[in-house]
mmCIF file of C-alpha atoms and ligand atoms in Angstrom:
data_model
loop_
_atom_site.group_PDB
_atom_site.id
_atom_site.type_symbol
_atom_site.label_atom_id
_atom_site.label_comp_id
_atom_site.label_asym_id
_atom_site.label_seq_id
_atom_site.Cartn_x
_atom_site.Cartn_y
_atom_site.Cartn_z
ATOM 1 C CA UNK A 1 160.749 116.126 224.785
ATOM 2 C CA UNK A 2 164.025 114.128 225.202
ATOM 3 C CA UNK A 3 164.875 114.216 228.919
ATOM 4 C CA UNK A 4 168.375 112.551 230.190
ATOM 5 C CA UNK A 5 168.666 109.947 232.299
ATOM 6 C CA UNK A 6 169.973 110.463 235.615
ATOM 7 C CA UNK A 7 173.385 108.785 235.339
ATOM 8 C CA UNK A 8 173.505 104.700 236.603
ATOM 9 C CA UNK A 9 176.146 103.966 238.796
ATOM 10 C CA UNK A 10 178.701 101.742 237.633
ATOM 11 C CA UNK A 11 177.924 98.909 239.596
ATOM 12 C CA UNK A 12 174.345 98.870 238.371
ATOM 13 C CA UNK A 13 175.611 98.588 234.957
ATOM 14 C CA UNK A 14 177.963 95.911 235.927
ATOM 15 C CA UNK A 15 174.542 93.740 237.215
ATOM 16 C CA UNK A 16 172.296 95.032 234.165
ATOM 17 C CA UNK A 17 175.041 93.729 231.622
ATOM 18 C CA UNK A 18 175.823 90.092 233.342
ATOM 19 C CA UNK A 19 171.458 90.117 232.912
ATOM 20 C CA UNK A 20 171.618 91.090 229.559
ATOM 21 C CA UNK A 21 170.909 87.929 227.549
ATOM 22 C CA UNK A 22 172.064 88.471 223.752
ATOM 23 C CA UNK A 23 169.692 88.382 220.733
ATOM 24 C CA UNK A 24 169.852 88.305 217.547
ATOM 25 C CA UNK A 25 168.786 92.021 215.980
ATOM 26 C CA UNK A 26 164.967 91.744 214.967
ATOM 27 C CA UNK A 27 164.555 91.316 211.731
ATOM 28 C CA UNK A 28 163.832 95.033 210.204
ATOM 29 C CA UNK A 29 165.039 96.806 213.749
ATOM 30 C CA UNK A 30 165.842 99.938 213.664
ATOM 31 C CA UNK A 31 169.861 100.179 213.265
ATOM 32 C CA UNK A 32 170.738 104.014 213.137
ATOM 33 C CA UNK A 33 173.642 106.359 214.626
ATOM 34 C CA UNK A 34 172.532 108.209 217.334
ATOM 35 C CA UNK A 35 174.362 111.047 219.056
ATOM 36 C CA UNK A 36 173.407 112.571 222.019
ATOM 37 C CA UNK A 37 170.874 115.211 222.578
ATOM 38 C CA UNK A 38 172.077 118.414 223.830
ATOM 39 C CA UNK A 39 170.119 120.480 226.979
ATOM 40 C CA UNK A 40 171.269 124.009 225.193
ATOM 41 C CA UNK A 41 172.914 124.888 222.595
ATOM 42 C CA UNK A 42 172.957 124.718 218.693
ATOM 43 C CA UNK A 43 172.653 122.087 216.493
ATOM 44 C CA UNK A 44 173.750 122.272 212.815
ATOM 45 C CA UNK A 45 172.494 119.516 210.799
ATOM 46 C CA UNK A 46 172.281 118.600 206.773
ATOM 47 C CA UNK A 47 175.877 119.381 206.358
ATOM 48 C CA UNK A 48 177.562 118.010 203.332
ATOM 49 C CA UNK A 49 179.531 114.987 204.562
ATOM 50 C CA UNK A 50 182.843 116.754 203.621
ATOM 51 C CA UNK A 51 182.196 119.749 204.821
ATOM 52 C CA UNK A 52 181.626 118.827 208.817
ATOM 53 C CA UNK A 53 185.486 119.765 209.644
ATOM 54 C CA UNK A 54 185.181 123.314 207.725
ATOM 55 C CA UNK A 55 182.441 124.182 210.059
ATOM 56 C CA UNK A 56 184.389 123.253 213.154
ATOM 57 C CA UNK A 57 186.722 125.201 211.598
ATOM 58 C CA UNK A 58 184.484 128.185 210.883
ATOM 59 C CA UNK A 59 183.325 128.210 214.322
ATOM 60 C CA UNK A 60 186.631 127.360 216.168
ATOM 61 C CA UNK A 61 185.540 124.845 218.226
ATOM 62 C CA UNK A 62 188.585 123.264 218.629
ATOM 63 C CA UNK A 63 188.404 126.046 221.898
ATOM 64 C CA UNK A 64 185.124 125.317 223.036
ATOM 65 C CA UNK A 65 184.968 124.600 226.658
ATOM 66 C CA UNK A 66 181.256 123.258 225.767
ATOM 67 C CA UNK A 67 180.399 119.602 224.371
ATOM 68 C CA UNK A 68 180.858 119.302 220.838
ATOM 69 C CA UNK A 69 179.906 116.397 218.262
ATOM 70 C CA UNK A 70 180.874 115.858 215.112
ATOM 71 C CA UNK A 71 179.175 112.822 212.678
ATOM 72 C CA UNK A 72 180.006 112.388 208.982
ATOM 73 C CA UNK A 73 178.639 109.594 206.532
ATOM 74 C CA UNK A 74 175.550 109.588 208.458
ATOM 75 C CA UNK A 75 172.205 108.870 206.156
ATOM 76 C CA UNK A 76 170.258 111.912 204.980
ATOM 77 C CA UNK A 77 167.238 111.288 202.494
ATOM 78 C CA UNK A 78 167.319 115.004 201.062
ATOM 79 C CA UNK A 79 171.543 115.451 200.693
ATOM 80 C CA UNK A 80 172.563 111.344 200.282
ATOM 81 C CA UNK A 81 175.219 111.296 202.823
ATOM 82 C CA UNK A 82 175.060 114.250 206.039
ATOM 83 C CA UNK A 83 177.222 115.472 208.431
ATOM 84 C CA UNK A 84 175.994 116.735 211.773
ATOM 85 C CA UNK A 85 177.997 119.002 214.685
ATOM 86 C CA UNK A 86 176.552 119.677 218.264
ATOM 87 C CA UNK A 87 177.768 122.317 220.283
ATOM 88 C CA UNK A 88 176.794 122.630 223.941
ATOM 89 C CA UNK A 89 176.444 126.158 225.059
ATOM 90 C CA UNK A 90 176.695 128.435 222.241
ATOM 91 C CA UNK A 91 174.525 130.405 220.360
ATOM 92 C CA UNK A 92 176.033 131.684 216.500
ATOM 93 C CA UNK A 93 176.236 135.096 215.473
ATOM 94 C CA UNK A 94 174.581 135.690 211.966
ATOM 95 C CA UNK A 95 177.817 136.359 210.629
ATOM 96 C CA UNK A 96 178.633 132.434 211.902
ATOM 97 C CA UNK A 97 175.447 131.706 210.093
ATOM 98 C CA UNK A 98 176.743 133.497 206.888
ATOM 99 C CA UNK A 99 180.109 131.467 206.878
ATOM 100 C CA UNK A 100 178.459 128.052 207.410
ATOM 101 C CA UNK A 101 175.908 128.754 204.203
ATOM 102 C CA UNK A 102 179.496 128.869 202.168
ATOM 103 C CA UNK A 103 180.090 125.301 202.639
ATOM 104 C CA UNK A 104 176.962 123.956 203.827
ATOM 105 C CA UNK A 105 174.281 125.580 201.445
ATOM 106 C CA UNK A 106 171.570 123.046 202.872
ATOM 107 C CA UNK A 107 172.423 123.386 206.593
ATOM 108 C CA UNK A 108 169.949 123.943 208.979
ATOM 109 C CA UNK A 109 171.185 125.658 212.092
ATOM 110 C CA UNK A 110 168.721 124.501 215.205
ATOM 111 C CA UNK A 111 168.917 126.170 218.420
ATOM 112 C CA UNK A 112 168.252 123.997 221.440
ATOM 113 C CA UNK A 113 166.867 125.470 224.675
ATOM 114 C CA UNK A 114 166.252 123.097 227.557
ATOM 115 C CA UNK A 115 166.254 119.720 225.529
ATOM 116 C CA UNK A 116 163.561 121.838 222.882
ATOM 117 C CA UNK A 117 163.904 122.610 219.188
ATOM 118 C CA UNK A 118 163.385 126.614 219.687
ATOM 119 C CA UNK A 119 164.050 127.685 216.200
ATOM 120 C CA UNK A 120 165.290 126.187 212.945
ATOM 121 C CA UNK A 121 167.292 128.166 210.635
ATOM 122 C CA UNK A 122 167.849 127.756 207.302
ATOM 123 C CA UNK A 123 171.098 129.071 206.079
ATOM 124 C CA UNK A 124 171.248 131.505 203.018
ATOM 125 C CA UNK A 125 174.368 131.467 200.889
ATOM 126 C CA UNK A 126 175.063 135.300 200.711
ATOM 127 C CA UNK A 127 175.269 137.171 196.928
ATOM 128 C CA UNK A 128 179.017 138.585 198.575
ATOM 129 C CA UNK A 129 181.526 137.398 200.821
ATOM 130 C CA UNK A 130 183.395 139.376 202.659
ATOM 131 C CA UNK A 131 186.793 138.695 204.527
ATOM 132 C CA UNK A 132 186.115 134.921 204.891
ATOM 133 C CA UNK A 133 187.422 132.971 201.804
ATOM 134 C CA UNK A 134 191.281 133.338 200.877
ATOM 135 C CA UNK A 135 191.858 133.916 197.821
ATOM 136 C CA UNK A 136 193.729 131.268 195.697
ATOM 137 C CA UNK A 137 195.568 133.431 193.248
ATOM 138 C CA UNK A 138 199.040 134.119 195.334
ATOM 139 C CA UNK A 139 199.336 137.310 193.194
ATOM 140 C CA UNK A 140 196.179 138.718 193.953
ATOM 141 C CA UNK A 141 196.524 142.109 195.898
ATOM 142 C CA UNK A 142 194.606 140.531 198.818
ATOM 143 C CA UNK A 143 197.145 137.875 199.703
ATOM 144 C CA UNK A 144 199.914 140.376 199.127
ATOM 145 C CA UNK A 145 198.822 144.041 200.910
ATOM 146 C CA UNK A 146 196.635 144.143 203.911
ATOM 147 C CA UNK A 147 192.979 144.141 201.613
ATOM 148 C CA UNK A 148 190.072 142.096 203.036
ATOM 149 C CA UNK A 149 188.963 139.557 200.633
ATOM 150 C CA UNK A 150 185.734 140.166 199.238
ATOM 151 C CA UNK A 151 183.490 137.519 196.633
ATOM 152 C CA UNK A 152 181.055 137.880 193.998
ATOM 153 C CA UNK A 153 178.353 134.602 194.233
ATOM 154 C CA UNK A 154 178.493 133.538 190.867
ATOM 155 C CA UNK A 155 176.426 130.382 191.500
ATOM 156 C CA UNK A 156 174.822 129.093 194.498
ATOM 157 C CA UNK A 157 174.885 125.369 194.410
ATOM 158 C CA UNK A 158 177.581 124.276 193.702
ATOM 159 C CA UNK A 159 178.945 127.118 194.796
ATOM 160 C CA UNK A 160 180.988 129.373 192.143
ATOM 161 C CA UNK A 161 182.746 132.530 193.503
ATOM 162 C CA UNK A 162 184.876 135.343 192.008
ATOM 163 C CA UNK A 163 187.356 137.546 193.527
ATOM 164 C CA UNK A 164 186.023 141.227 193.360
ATOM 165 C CA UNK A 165 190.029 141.986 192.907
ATOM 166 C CA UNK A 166 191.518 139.523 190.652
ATOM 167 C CA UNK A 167 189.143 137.998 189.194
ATOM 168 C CA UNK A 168 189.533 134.568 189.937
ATOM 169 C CA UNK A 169 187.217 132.164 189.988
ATOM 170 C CA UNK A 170 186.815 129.596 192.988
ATOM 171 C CA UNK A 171 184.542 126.557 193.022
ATOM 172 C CA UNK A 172 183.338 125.030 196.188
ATOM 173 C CA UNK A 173 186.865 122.887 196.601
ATOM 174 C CA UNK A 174 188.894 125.439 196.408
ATOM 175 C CA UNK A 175 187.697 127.672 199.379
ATOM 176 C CA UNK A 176 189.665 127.939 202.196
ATOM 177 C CA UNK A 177 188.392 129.981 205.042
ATOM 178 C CA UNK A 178 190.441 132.362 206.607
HETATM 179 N N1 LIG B 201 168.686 117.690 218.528
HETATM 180 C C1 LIG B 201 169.634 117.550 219.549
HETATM 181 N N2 LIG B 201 169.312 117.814 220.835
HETATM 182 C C2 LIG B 201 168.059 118.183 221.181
HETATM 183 C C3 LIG B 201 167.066 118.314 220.167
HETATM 184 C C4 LIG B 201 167.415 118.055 218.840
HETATM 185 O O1 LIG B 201 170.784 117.214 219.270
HETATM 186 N N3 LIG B 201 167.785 118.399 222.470
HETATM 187 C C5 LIG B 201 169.076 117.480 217.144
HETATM 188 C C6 LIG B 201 168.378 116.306 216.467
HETATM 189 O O2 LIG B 201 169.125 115.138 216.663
HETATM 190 C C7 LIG B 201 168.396 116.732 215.010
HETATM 191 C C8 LIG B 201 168.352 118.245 215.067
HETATM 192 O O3 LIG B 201 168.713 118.614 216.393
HETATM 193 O O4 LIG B 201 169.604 116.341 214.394
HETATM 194 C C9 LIG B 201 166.999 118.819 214.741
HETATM 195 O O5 LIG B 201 166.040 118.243 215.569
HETATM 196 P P1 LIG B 201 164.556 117.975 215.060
HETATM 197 O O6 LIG B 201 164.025 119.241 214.483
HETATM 198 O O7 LIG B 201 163.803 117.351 216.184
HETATM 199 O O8 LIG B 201 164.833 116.871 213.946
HETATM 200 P P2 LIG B 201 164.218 116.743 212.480
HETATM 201 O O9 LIG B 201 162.747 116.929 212.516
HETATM 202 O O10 LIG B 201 164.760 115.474 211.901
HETATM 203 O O11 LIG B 201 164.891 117.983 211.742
HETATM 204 P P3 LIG B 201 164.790 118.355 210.187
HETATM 205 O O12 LIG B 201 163.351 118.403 209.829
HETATM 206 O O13 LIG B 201 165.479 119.708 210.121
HETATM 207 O O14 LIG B 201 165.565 117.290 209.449
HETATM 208 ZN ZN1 LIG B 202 191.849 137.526 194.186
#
């Protein structure tokens, strides 16, 4: 269990770095990104790299009073390059869950109670999507009439989706989230 630190004054730090005496990095040492732990919240890791901002966006956290971090180009060995977002006090709803399996099909959503891993959730794209993708056709009836959107999973990964009123078919780039 990862426990934080109680906080150094900033005089003690002042000391502890005239100490410090530089070395070299050993040879093989560890060099890796690390963001900190969170006490309670959610954790939603094996994002693809470009898809980081779209779950900020999903989940609006651009209002969150809680912490929030958000890594890209980090190393993953199962997805090649990862994105990562940590929110601080929040729990998703499944229908949060839903949206993030749109653009991260690999995601794994972790929930973090007192510095603890309580449960790992793997997302599951859904076979239909309903009122969260726009649809890109500017004639179709759903960006002109007030129609929820609604999605037909064509394929999973990459994800291929078609409008259940138009027709149109939307690869993974081409989603917006409304
Ligand atoms: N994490 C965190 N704060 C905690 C506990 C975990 O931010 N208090 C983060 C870890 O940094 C990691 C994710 O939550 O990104 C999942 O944690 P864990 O299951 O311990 O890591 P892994 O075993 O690497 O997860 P996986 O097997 O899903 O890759
Ligand atoms: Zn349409």
């Amino acid at each position: 269990m990862t426990r934080k630190k109680p906080k150094k004054s900033k005089a003690r730090e002042r000391i502890k770095a005239k100490k410090a005496v530089p070395s070299a990095p050993k040879e093989g040492a560890k060099r890796e990104l690390n963001i900190s732990a969170i006490d309670e919240g959610t954790v939603i890791d094996h994002i693809p790299t470009d898809a980081a901002f779209k779950v900020v966006e999903i989940l609006d956290l651009e209002n969150h009073k809680g912490v929030v971090s958000i890594a890209t180009n980090l190393q993953s060995k199962s997805i090649g390059r990862k994105g990562i977002v940590k929110v601080g006090g929040k729990s998703l709803t499944q229908n949060e869950v839903n949206k993030i399996a749109i653009v991260a099909p690999d995601a794994t959503v972790n929930i973090i109670k007192n510095y603890d891993v309580r449960e790992k959730i793997k997302v599951k794209t859904p076979d239909v999507i309903d009122n969260v993708v726009k649809c890109s056709n500017p004639v179709c009836i759903t960006n002109n009439e007030q129609v929820a959107t609604k999605f037909y999973v064509v394929k999973k990964d990459p994800l291929k989706i078609k409008c259940h009123y138009c027709e149109r078919s939307m690869g993974k780039d081409d989603i917006e989230i409304i």
